């Protein structure tokens, strides 16, 4: 068991390196010169060269890569070339904000999805299923920025019960209740954007499980339908969801770009968008690397969780 | 058989059972008016080709047919209780108490995330009203009874740690846990290899005698039937073609289908003869025509056979056959 986990972690390391190379290469291939972000057209050639030298941009790409990776391993992610702030500081200030938004939304979405998905799956073809399945198709088709605007219009403008911008009311930074009321709308938007796909996943998984032989066997032995769903089917349905949850780990960082932008939430999303607009390549690279690494880590975590929860995999390592 | 006289010895009485699959507007009848009785303490074999409706027949009795199927008609009386008068809940209570069932594929019949023992424990608590501790001890005992070695460790293992034969034993243990009056075994040995098959049959026979259960044994394998059944029902296209005691079916079959089936089994004793397969395939029940369902494949079919369904003819107190020619031996044997 531990051997398996250790093996999986070792396997993840080369992957992370490959990802860093891809991130770096993509930025190098982008059709602009990084130095453009710091120069103005009327600077002399010498000045531009000087700036280039100062940021190490005159060195060959492999050396630049080497220094970048070295910095990251040492916990130093570099500086924004636009604001000259430390990226490490910026990220550590903003990631918690994004997590604060995404995590509750995701947990709530997961909770509702499991209930709705099971309900739909257990009543396949009946009214409840048609309503839930229909609404999820609808939900998948709705862009989240549109949903955000509609909610802003109804709850922020017409009913005027929730704030629509930022994290805190100015002068009221310490109030938890104030924070909560700022969270309601963006969290709802995120939740509504997570739910439809999760519901569909749970539903199809439940339908698959309910047509398994062991369910019929339980019926033949007189188990009532509710206890079949909760005692037998539920765990089998939840198992594959571990994968989905693991894969969603990167969303903790980049899952709310659109929603954060609409609601002016000071998280990674707004930071990322600003960096792209300002050709702030170290920031873009850092966020790309971060979210790509989280994909790998998410996979790793779900694999490990799987091996703990599923007896069929647990036994295999031994 | 005398239909109207209340047979004191009968455990299960099924009359005119009809089950259909519904697909949109089309209806396919797969169980087409079946009557049969299961006596107390007997092993009744139901034989038929794949798709003859054997499984659906017993699943209809148990009420575990797929959601797109429906029992259209029929009377089921178990030990004096008419199913029609029972509520859904009472019917559920019969399953697992009075009737238990063993399934065809032991590989998929157990929940992969539940320990073998937990399957039994759950059942013992529900059906026999035991507490958890008693149920655990009893589960070990049951596993021992069905011949699983070192049941104390096996009880805590997951289904994937068992072989097919061992899983089937676990399922048999589940059936025994219920102390049923009637055990339905739906091709319990089909998915197992031959040596394991023999062990499982031996076990079923032994347990049947020890517990004085009645068993309905479904199979397409006449060899299996010969080993354990005392009475046989031959099914074809959702109907009973012939019914009789085992020796009647094997030594003096009256229906051309039964004869054809027997001719298609390879014999290992004595004379070497060519196998005579039955020509054609079992009819699709979606395009069933009037007349005897076997007529199209029958060597002796007459014009009449395509027009109307023959009546049952009785040959003894125990044997009856659904054929116009049945009993006219000379005409059947040419």
XYZ file of C-alpha atoms in Angstrom:
652
model
C 0.000 0.000 0.000
C 2.656 2.549 1.064
C 4.864 1.195 -1.673
C 2.166 1.930 -4.197
C 1.705 5.485 -2.951
C 5.452 6.051 -2.980
C 5.695 4.714 -6.513
C 2.939 7.005 -7.698
C 4.634 10.035 -6.148
C 7.933 9.158 -7.835
C 6.137 8.851 -11.136
C 4.672 12.313 -10.735
C 8.055 14.075 -10.475
C 9.248 13.685 -14.083
C 5.771 14.698 -15.217
C 6.045 17.941 -13.290
C 9.363 18.670 -15.013
C 7.881 18.026 -18.409
C 5.053 20.385 -17.563
C 7.457 23.116 -16.557
C 9.275 22.720 -19.875
C 6.010 22.943 -21.784
C 4.910 26.053 -19.888
C 8.232 27.734 -20.472
C 8.382 26.805 -24.141
C 4.863 28.006 -24.811
C 5.641 31.396 -23.328
C 8.886 31.618 -25.322
C 6.969 30.768 -28.479
C 4.345 33.450 -27.849
C 4.500 36.049 -30.644
C 5.808 38.939 -28.582
C 9.017 39.936 -26.873
C 8.754 39.938 -23.111
C 10.781 43.111 -22.917
C 8.006 45.002 -24.752
C 6.042 45.058 -21.545
C 8.734 47.210 -19.929
C 9.849 49.448 -22.757
C 8.294 52.353 -24.569
C 8.809 52.953 -28.298
C 10.972 56.064 -27.726
C 13.610 54.319 -25.614
C 16.985 53.938 -27.209
C 18.296 50.597 -28.294
C 20.907 50.721 -25.531
C 18.297 51.240 -22.842
C 16.274 48.279 -24.138
C 19.413 46.112 -24.105
C 20.114 47.253 -20.568
C 16.646 46.315 -19.410
C 16.974 42.973 -21.174
C 20.252 42.307 -19.415
C 18.781 43.287 -16.086
C 15.987 40.741 -16.341
C 18.223 38.066 -17.829
C 16.322 38.155 -21.108
C 19.541 38.344 -23.117
C 20.636 34.933 -21.966
C 19.872 31.804 -24.030
C 16.476 30.199 -23.369
C 17.841 27.089 -21.653
C 19.648 29.210 -19.082
C 16.555 31.290 -18.500
C 14.634 28.068 -17.958
C 17.291 26.795 -15.591
C 17.164 29.909 -13.420
C 13.377 29.945 -13.461
C 13.096 26.327 -12.294
C 15.831 26.854 -9.726
C 13.874 29.777 -8.321
C 10.633 27.843 -8.179
C 12.213 24.928 -6.359
C 13.576 27.411 -3.844
C 10.107 28.901 -3.402
C 10.967 32.059 -5.355
C 8.528 32.492 -8.215
C 10.004 35.722 -9.535
C 8.597 39.206 -9.899
C 5.845 40.649 -11.966
C 7.382 42.751 -14.716
C 4.424 45.106 -14.611
C 3.909 45.783 -10.919
C 7.359 44.582 -9.760
C 5.652 42.802 -6.896
C 6.815 39.373 -5.762
C 4.686 36.705 -7.413
C 5.068 34.485 -4.357
C 3.507 37.174 -2.192
C 0.763 37.914 -4.689
C -0.129 34.258 -5.062
C -0.162 33.572 -1.354
C -2.441 36.555 -0.832
C -4.831 35.614 -3.627
C -5.008 31.821 -3.572
C -6.852 31.757 -0.208
C -9.430 34.169 -1.628
C -10.079 31.898 -4.574
C -10.221 28.819 -2.372
C -12.670 30.600 -0.108
C -14.919 31.026 -3.115
C -14.430 27.733 -4.936
C -14.258 25.251 -2.073
C -17.663 25.931 -0.456
C -19.230 26.157 -3.910
C -17.717 22.851 -4.932
C -18.622 21.027 -1.738
C -22.202 22.253 -1.907
C -22.366 21.373 -5.591
C -21.074 17.883 -4.883
C -23.589 17.400 -2.104
C -26.570 18.492 -4.209
C -25.313 16.611 -7.242
C -25.105 13.326 -5.386
C -28.644 13.713 -4.083
C -30.102 14.881 -7.389
C -28.090 12.374 -9.407
C -29.166 9.442 -7.266
C -32.756 10.634 -7.330
C -32.689 10.873 -11.116
C -30.825 7.616 -11.576
C -33.112 5.649 -9.289
C -36.177 6.996 -11.099
C -34.840 6.666 -14.603
C -37.356 7.751 -17.215
C -39.829 9.022 -14.654
C -40.835 12.615 -14.043
C -38.147 13.390 -11.438
C -35.460 12.131 -13.781
C -36.806 14.084 -16.728
C -36.852 17.314 -14.733
C -33.377 16.848 -13.237
C -31.794 15.639 -16.449
C -33.491 18.353 -18.482
C -32.349 21.084 -16.132
C -28.785 19.815 -16.196
C -28.691 19.906 -19.986
C -29.958 23.426 -19.688
C -27.349 24.215 -17.037
C -24.456 22.883 -19.093
C -25.481 25.133 -21.972
C -25.651 28.317 -19.889
C -22.408 30.320 -19.803
C -21.477 31.249 -16.265
C -20.913 34.944 -17.011
C -24.504 35.176 -18.238
C -25.758 33.417 -15.141
C -23.662 35.816 -13.066
C -25.195 38.864 -14.736
C -28.725 37.541 -14.299
C -28.109 36.926 -10.597
C -26.497 40.347 -10.229
C -29.501 41.907 -11.924
C -32.063 40.109 -9.790
C -30.415 39.951 -6.371
C -28.032 42.845 -6.586
C -30.079 45.375 -8.503
C -33.793 44.598 -8.337
C -34.022 43.037 -4.882
C -30.814 44.699 -3.695
C -30.122 42.113 -1.011
C -26.563 41.043 -1.857
C -23.478 43.080 -2.692
C -22.197 42.506 -6.192
C -18.551 43.553 -6.090
C -15.445 42.539 -4.191
C -14.951 40.684 -0.945
C -15.621 43.257 1.738
C -17.481 46.501 2.206
C -14.850 49.172 2.659
C -14.374 49.913 6.331
C -15.958 46.653 7.309
C -13.086 44.248 6.566
C -13.302 42.297 9.801
C -16.979 41.403 9.645
C -17.513 37.733 8.822
C -21.141 38.341 7.991
C -20.172 40.993 5.482
C -17.784 38.538 3.822
C -20.481 35.907 3.747
C -22.957 38.186 2.044
C -20.300 39.054 -0.545
C -19.764 35.351 -1.138
C -23.381 34.446 -1.798
C -23.708 35.513 -5.419
C -20.338 34.347 -6.776
C -20.635 31.076 -4.867
C -24.093 30.471 -6.272
C -22.867 31.116 -9.799
C -19.977 28.720 -9.330
C -22.183 26.117 -7.743
C -24.665 26.318 -10.586
C -21.858 25.911 -13.062
C -20.448 22.846 -11.257
C -23.736 21.055 -10.596
C -25.005 20.057 -14.056
C -22.023 17.971 -15.081
C -21.698 16.380 -11.678
C -25.394 15.491 -11.657
C -25.084 13.850 -15.034
C -22.102 11.924 -13.861
C -23.776 10.674 -10.701
C -26.955 9.898 -12.593
C -25.302 7.754 -15.238
C -23.168 6.065 -12.626
C -26.274 5.301 -10.560
C -28.142 3.945 -13.565
C -25.185 1.730 -14.374
C -24.954 0.443 -10.838
C -28.703 -0.138 -10.493
C -28.683 -2.434 -13.490
C -25.903 -4.543 -11.983
C -26.707 -8.095 -10.990
C -26.003 -7.545 -7.309
C -28.914 -5.107 -7.167
C -31.240 -7.759 -8.591
C -29.885 -10.243 -6.091
C -30.679 -7.843 -3.269
C -34.186 -7.419 -4.665
C -34.589 -11.155 -4.819
C -33.731 -11.297 -1.135
C -36.358 -8.770 -0.240
C -34.234 -5.683 0.448
C -36.362 -2.577 0.038
C -35.450 -0.136 -2.739
C -34.258 2.634 -0.416
C -31.904 0.393 1.476
C -30.551 -0.991 -1.800
C -29.737 2.533 -2.947
C -28.139 3.619 0.308
C -26.498 0.420 1.522
C -25.299 -0.964 -1.772
C -25.465 1.388 -4.698
C -24.306 4.598 -3.029
C -20.765 3.479 -2.303
C -20.358 2.040 -5.750
C -21.572 5.313 -7.233
C -19.333 7.438 -5.036
C -16.221 5.507 -5.916
C -15.769 6.885 -9.437
C -16.619 10.333 -8.117
C -13.279 10.320 -6.322
C -11.662 10.662 -9.719
C -13.837 13.616 -10.589
C -13.078 15.291 -7.268
C -9.356 14.737 -7.701
C -9.454 16.137 -11.204
C -11.213 19.216 -9.900
C -8.301 20.169 -7.667
C -6.904 22.682 -10.176
C -10.236 24.479 -9.987
C -9.261 25.618 -6.519
C -6.865 27.939 -8.318
C -8.209 28.574 -11.771
C -11.781 27.418 -11.478
C -13.343 30.805 -11.090
C -11.612 33.050 -13.626
C -14.831 34.221 -15.235
C -16.832 34.460 -12.027
C -14.091 36.330 -10.196
C -13.791 38.759 -13.062
C -17.518 39.470 -13.133
C -17.709 39.978 -9.370
C -14.327 41.703 -8.994
C -13.240 39.057 -6.511
C -9.576 39.533 -5.588
C -8.537 35.958 -6.370
C -6.283 34.217 -8.849
C -8.750 34.676 -11.679
C -8.610 38.450 -11.747
C -4.848 38.330 -11.215
C -4.447 35.980 -14.165
C -6.619 38.050 -16.482
C -4.735 41.217 -15.580
C -1.392 39.480 -16.172
C -2.451 38.329 -19.606
C -3.676 41.795 -20.522
C -0.359 43.329 -19.405
C 1.959 40.749 -21.084
C 3.160 39.956 -17.589
C 4.819 36.704 -18.633
C 6.337 35.593 -15.293
C 2.879 35.717 -13.716
C 1.224 33.896 -16.610
C 3.912 31.243 -16.499
C 3.574 30.831 -12.744
C -0.186 30.357 -12.892
C 0.045 27.991 -15.839
C 2.599 25.908 -14.009
C 0.556 25.968 -10.841
C -2.680 24.808 -12.428
C -0.968 22.191 -14.569
C 0.827 20.823 -11.525
C -2.450 20.681 -9.664
C -3.850 18.465 -12.407
C -1.045 16.012 -11.734
C -1.357 16.297 -7.975
C -5.142 15.931 -8.237
C -4.710 12.735 -10.205
C -2.200 11.494 -7.706
C -4.498 12.249 -4.794
C -7.464 10.526 -6.417
C -5.345 7.469 -7.227
C -4.210 7.249 -3.642
C -7.728 7.770 -2.310
C -8.989 5.111 -4.677
C -6.466 2.619 -3.429
C -7.581 3.323 0.123
C -11.310 3.102 -0.546
C -11.605 0.372 -3.167
C -10.811 -3.077 -1.767
C -10.171 -4.402 -5.253
C -7.276 -1.998 -5.778
C -6.098 -2.107 -2.181
C -5.252 -5.768 -2.496
C -3.373 -5.441 -5.748
C -0.149 -3.978 -4.415
C 0.462 -6.889 -2.096
C -52.824 -33.517 -13.354
C -56.003 -32.893 -11.514
C -56.112 -29.140 -11.532
C -58.980 -28.291 -9.287
C -58.365 -30.643 -6.433
C -56.365 -28.790 -3.796
C -53.138 -30.643 -3.683
C -52.059 -30.858 -0.075
C -48.550 -31.552 -1.142
C -48.027 -28.606 -3.424
C -45.930 -25.673 -2.294
C -46.151 -23.393 -5.277
C -49.007 -23.230 -7.734
C -48.659 -21.114 -10.833
C -51.609 -20.730 -13.158
C -51.727 -19.109 -16.569
C -48.769 -16.834 -15.945
C -48.164 -14.294 -18.690
C -45.302 -11.801 -18.794
C -44.465 -9.327 -21.527
C -41.762 -6.840 -22.333
C -42.962 -3.437 -23.369
C -40.949 -1.282 -25.681
C -42.773 1.900 -26.558
C -45.958 0.651 -28.128
C -44.797 -2.814 -28.980
C -45.410 -5.684 -26.630
C -43.502 -8.930 -26.659
C -44.961 -11.761 -24.683
C -42.187 -13.956 -23.353
C -44.060 -16.056 -20.824
C -47.197 -17.230 -22.568
C -49.629 -18.826 -20.209
C -47.682 -21.202 -18.032
C -49.145 -23.570 -15.449
C -47.046 -25.557 -13.090
C -46.816 -26.847 -9.565
C -43.889 -27.391 -7.277
C -44.388 -30.181 -4.751
C -43.001 -30.009 -1.259
C -39.497 -31.405 -1.117
C -39.017 -32.015 -4.819
C -36.465 -30.727 -7.298
C -38.242 -29.513 -10.391
C -36.140 -28.917 -13.467
C -37.124 -26.292 -16.010
C -35.318 -26.957 -19.270
C -35.218 -24.891 -22.404
C -33.005 -23.166 -24.893
C -31.705 -19.670 -24.324
C -34.526 -17.220 -24.764
C -37.269 -19.687 -23.997
C -38.387 -17.572 -21.072
C -37.200 -19.750 -18.188
C -35.477 -16.988 -16.276
C -38.243 -14.483 -16.808
C -40.744 -17.083 -15.653
C -39.148 -17.442 -12.238
C -38.324 -13.767 -11.990
C -42.004 -13.052 -12.625
C -42.900 -15.271 -9.720
C -40.422 -13.504 -7.503
C -41.377 -10.071 -8.829
C -37.893 -9.027 -9.863
C -38.430 -8.558 -13.591
C -36.805 -5.575 -15.333
C -38.699 -2.293 -15.271
C -39.797 -2.605 -18.908
C -41.447 -5.961 -18.275
C -44.820 -6.620 -16.729
C -46.750 -9.620 -15.507
C -50.018 -9.386 -17.439
C -51.938 -12.256 -15.966
C -51.669 -15.265 -13.792
C -52.254 -16.650 -10.378
C -49.417 -17.508 -8.027
C -50.174 -19.364 -4.826
C -47.354 -20.092 -2.440
C -48.176 -22.316 0.504
C -51.795 -21.223 0.415
C -50.995 -17.521 0.081
C -52.300 -15.946 -3.089
C -49.852 -13.319 -4.310
C -52.627 -11.196 -5.713
C -53.990 -10.442 -2.291
C -50.592 -9.361 -0.948
C -49.355 -5.801 -0.714
C -46.032 -4.785 -2.213
C -44.472 -4.945 1.210
C -45.847 -8.396 1.975
C -44.578 -9.632 -1.373
C -41.151 -8.272 -0.565
C -41.258 -10.111 2.724
C -41.782 -13.377 0.865
C -38.603 -12.831 -1.102
C -35.738 -13.976 1.019
C -38.018 -15.612 3.582
C -40.139 -18.143 1.729
C -38.361 -18.052 -1.602
C -34.649 -17.578 -2.178
C -32.884 -17.504 -5.466
C -29.424 -18.361 -6.764
C -28.278 -16.670 -9.910
C -26.502 -17.561 -13.065
C -23.395 -15.440 -12.822
C -21.711 -15.578 -9.425
C -19.076 -13.123 -10.616
C -21.492 -10.201 -10.642
C -24.095 -11.243 -8.089
C -22.216 -9.887 -5.078
C -21.650 -6.237 -4.307
C -17.933 -5.748 -5.025
C -17.528 -3.273 -2.161
C -19.089 -5.476 0.503
C -17.412 -8.312 2.295
C -18.811 -11.761 1.633
C -19.787 -12.004 5.280
C -21.576 -8.654 5.267
C -23.889 -9.904 2.547
C -24.886 -12.708 4.886
C -24.999 -10.569 8.011
C -27.284 -8.004 6.400
C -29.603 -10.782 5.331
C -29.592 -12.581 8.680
C -30.429 -9.368 10.493
C -33.258 -8.560 8.132
C -34.747 -11.999 7.594
C -33.988 -13.863 10.786
C -34.028 -10.863 13.097
C -30.637 -11.628 14.587
C -28.405 -9.040 16.187
C -25.095 -8.214 14.619
C -23.020 -10.503 16.786
C -25.223 -13.552 16.315
C -25.409 -12.859 12.610
C -21.634 -12.775 12.321
C -21.259 -16.154 13.992
C -24.052 -17.591 11.902
C -22.425 -16.227 8.722
C -19.269 -18.194 9.492
C -21.386 -21.274 10.149
C -23.204 -20.869 6.847
C -19.972 -20.519 4.922
C -18.743 -23.683 6.582
C -21.974 -25.439 5.654
C -21.540 -24.675 1.962
C -18.028 -26.039 2.076
C -15.894 -22.928 2.055
C -12.561 -23.712 3.708
C -11.407 -21.546 6.650
C -14.683 -19.625 6.823
C -13.412 -17.481 9.729
C -11.067 -15.605 7.413
C -13.214 -15.912 4.316
C -16.067 -14.110 5.999
C -14.005 -10.918 6.023
C -12.913 -11.100 2.428
C -14.288 -9.207 -0.527
C -15.971 -10.931 -3.466
C -12.989 -10.362 -5.761
C -10.918 -12.563 -3.471
C -13.172 -15.560 -4.197
C -13.127 -17.784 -7.254
C -16.300 -18.293 -9.272
C -17.164 -21.565 -7.584
C -16.539 -20.091 -4.138
C -18.678 -17.079 -4.937
C -21.496 -19.368 -5.989
C -21.121 -21.074 -2.620
C -21.416 -17.706 -0.909
C -24.619 -17.110 -2.856
C -25.908 -20.515 -1.863
C -25.068 -19.603 1.728
C -27.169 -16.465 1.264
C -30.051 -18.603 0.096
C -29.628 -20.960 3.058
C -29.456 -18.060 5.473
C -33.104 -17.463 4.667
C -34.201 -21.002 5.427
C -36.474 -20.840 2.400
C -39.282 -23.227 1.601
C -38.510 -22.817 -2.052
C -35.114 -22.337 -3.628
C -34.944 -21.154 -7.198
C -31.663 -21.889 -8.893
C -31.342 -20.045 -12.192
C -28.616 -21.820 -14.141
C -26.359 -21.818 -11.097
C -23.634 -23.827 -12.768
C -23.605 -22.343 -16.256
C -20.782 -19.930 -15.534
C -18.643 -22.503 -13.756
C -16.297 -25.097 -15.132
C -17.346 -28.725 -15.166
C -15.654 -30.054 -12.038
C -16.888 -27.126 -9.982
C -20.301 -27.624 -11.555
C -20.437 -31.170 -10.200
C -19.446 -30.001 -6.714
C -22.101 -27.306 -6.682
C -24.786 -29.729 -7.853
C -23.744 -32.186 -5.176
C -23.926 -29.441 -2.580
C -27.359 -28.269 -3.698
C -28.714 -31.781 -3.618
C -27.309 -32.418 -0.160
C -28.671 -29.156 1.232
C -32.045 -29.782 -0.339
C -32.321 -33.115 1.412
C -31.055 -31.840 4.741
C -33.409 -28.882 4.833
C -36.284 -30.508 2.980
C -36.590 -27.571 0.628
C -38.296 -27.552 -2.711
C -36.015 -26.524 -5.530
C -36.778 -25.140 -8.957
C -33.727 -25.745 -11.053
C -33.441 -23.869 -14.310
C -30.961 -25.015 -16.884
C -30.400 -25.629 -20.549
C -28.211 -28.586 -19.733
C -30.093 -31.890 -19.804
C -27.136 -33.644 -18.217
C -27.489 -31.467 -15.137
C -31.206 -32.105 -15.020
C -30.641 -35.829 -15.150
C -28.353 -35.674 -12.118
C -30.595 -33.859 -9.737
C -34.187 -33.335 -10.828
C -37.102 -35.551 -10.010
C -39.553 -33.822 -12.310
C -39.000 -31.820 -15.485
C -40.743 -29.023 -17.357
C -39.636 -28.539 -20.963
C -40.087 -24.961 -22.098
C -40.024 -23.520 -25.564
C -40.863 -19.989 -26.682
C -42.512 -19.098 -23.416
C -44.694 -22.200 -23.241
C -44.460 -25.562 -21.557
C -44.070 -28.199 -24.249
C -43.941 -31.205 -22.009
C -43.991 -32.005 -18.348
C -43.241 -35.244 -16.556
C -41.150 -37.184 -14.093
C -37.474 -37.351 -14.973
C -37.619 -40.934 -16.154
C -40.713 -40.222 -18.236
C -39.006 -37.315 -19.976
C -35.765 -39.218 -20.552
C -37.159 -42.640 -21.435
C -40.519 -41.964 -23.000
C -40.646 -38.397 -24.231
C -43.888 -37.586 -26.011
C -43.192 -34.206 -27.556
C -41.123 -33.903 -30.751
C -39.199 -31.025 -29.154
C -38.238 -33.101 -26.127
C -37.179 -35.920 -28.419
C -35.146 -33.580 -30.558
C -33.465 -32.146 -27.462
C -32.553 -35.608 -26.221
C -31.210 -36.551 -29.640
C -28.912 -33.580 -29.579
C -27.043 -34.610 -26.423
C -23.790 -36.437 -27.041
C -23.730 -39.901 -25.447
C -20.623 -41.255 -23.864
C -21.960 -44.718 -23.177
C -22.005 -47.403 -25.829
C -23.318 -46.781 -29.286
C -21.788 -44.033 -31.370
C -24.416 -42.160 -33.302
C -24.318 -38.869 -35.113
C -25.605 -35.977 -33.093
C -28.862 -34.686 -34.409
C -29.038 -30.942 -33.863
C -32.408 -29.253 -34.034
C -32.516 -27.327 -37.260
C -33.018 -23.593 -37.154
C -32.926 -21.339 -34.118
C -35.348 -20.627 -31.351
C -37.995 -18.246 -32.667
C -37.838 -14.579 -31.920
C -40.738 -13.902 -29.644
C -41.324 -10.584 -31.335
C -42.555 -12.275 -34.487
C -44.474 -15.125 -32.968
C -47.081 -16.620 -35.245
C -50.218 -18.535 -34.517
C -50.066 -22.245 -33.973
C -47.535 -24.389 -32.172
C -44.373 -22.382 -31.555
C -42.184 -25.341 -32.460
C -43.963 -26.063 -35.754
C -41.376 -24.295 -37.898
C -38.537 -26.460 -36.696
C -40.521 -29.629 -36.169
C -39.880 -32.621 -38.454
C -43.433 -33.814 -38.035
C -45.242 -30.539 -38.454
C -48.589 -30.769 -40.209
C -50.728 -28.032 -41.672
C -52.776 -27.997 -38.519
C -49.717 -27.222 -36.395
C -49.354 -23.822 -38.032
C -53.013 -22.964 -37.478
C -53.757 -23.673 -33.854
C -52.030 -24.290 -30.569
C -52.446 -27.912 -29.549
C -54.115 -28.859 -26.273
C -52.229 -30.709 -23.555
C -52.604 -34.467 -23.635
C -52.154 -36.431 -20.434
C -50.178 -39.632 -20.542
C -49.965 -40.477 -16.909
C -50.816 -38.783 -13.666
C -47.565 -36.906 -14.029
C -46.835 -36.549 -17.723
C -48.491 -34.270 -20.232
C -47.461 -32.942 -23.579
C -48.597 -30.195 -25.925
C -48.633 -31.785 -29.350
C -51.238 -33.086 -31.794
C -49.106 -36.116 -32.475
C -48.109 -36.908 -28.946
C -48.909 -40.468 -28.143
C -49.008 -41.543 -31.760
C -45.643 -43.148 -31.364
C -45.443 -44.836 -34.731
C -45.908 -41.555 -36.533
C -43.307 -39.784 -34.459
C -40.635 -42.379 -34.819
C -40.309 -42.599 -38.575
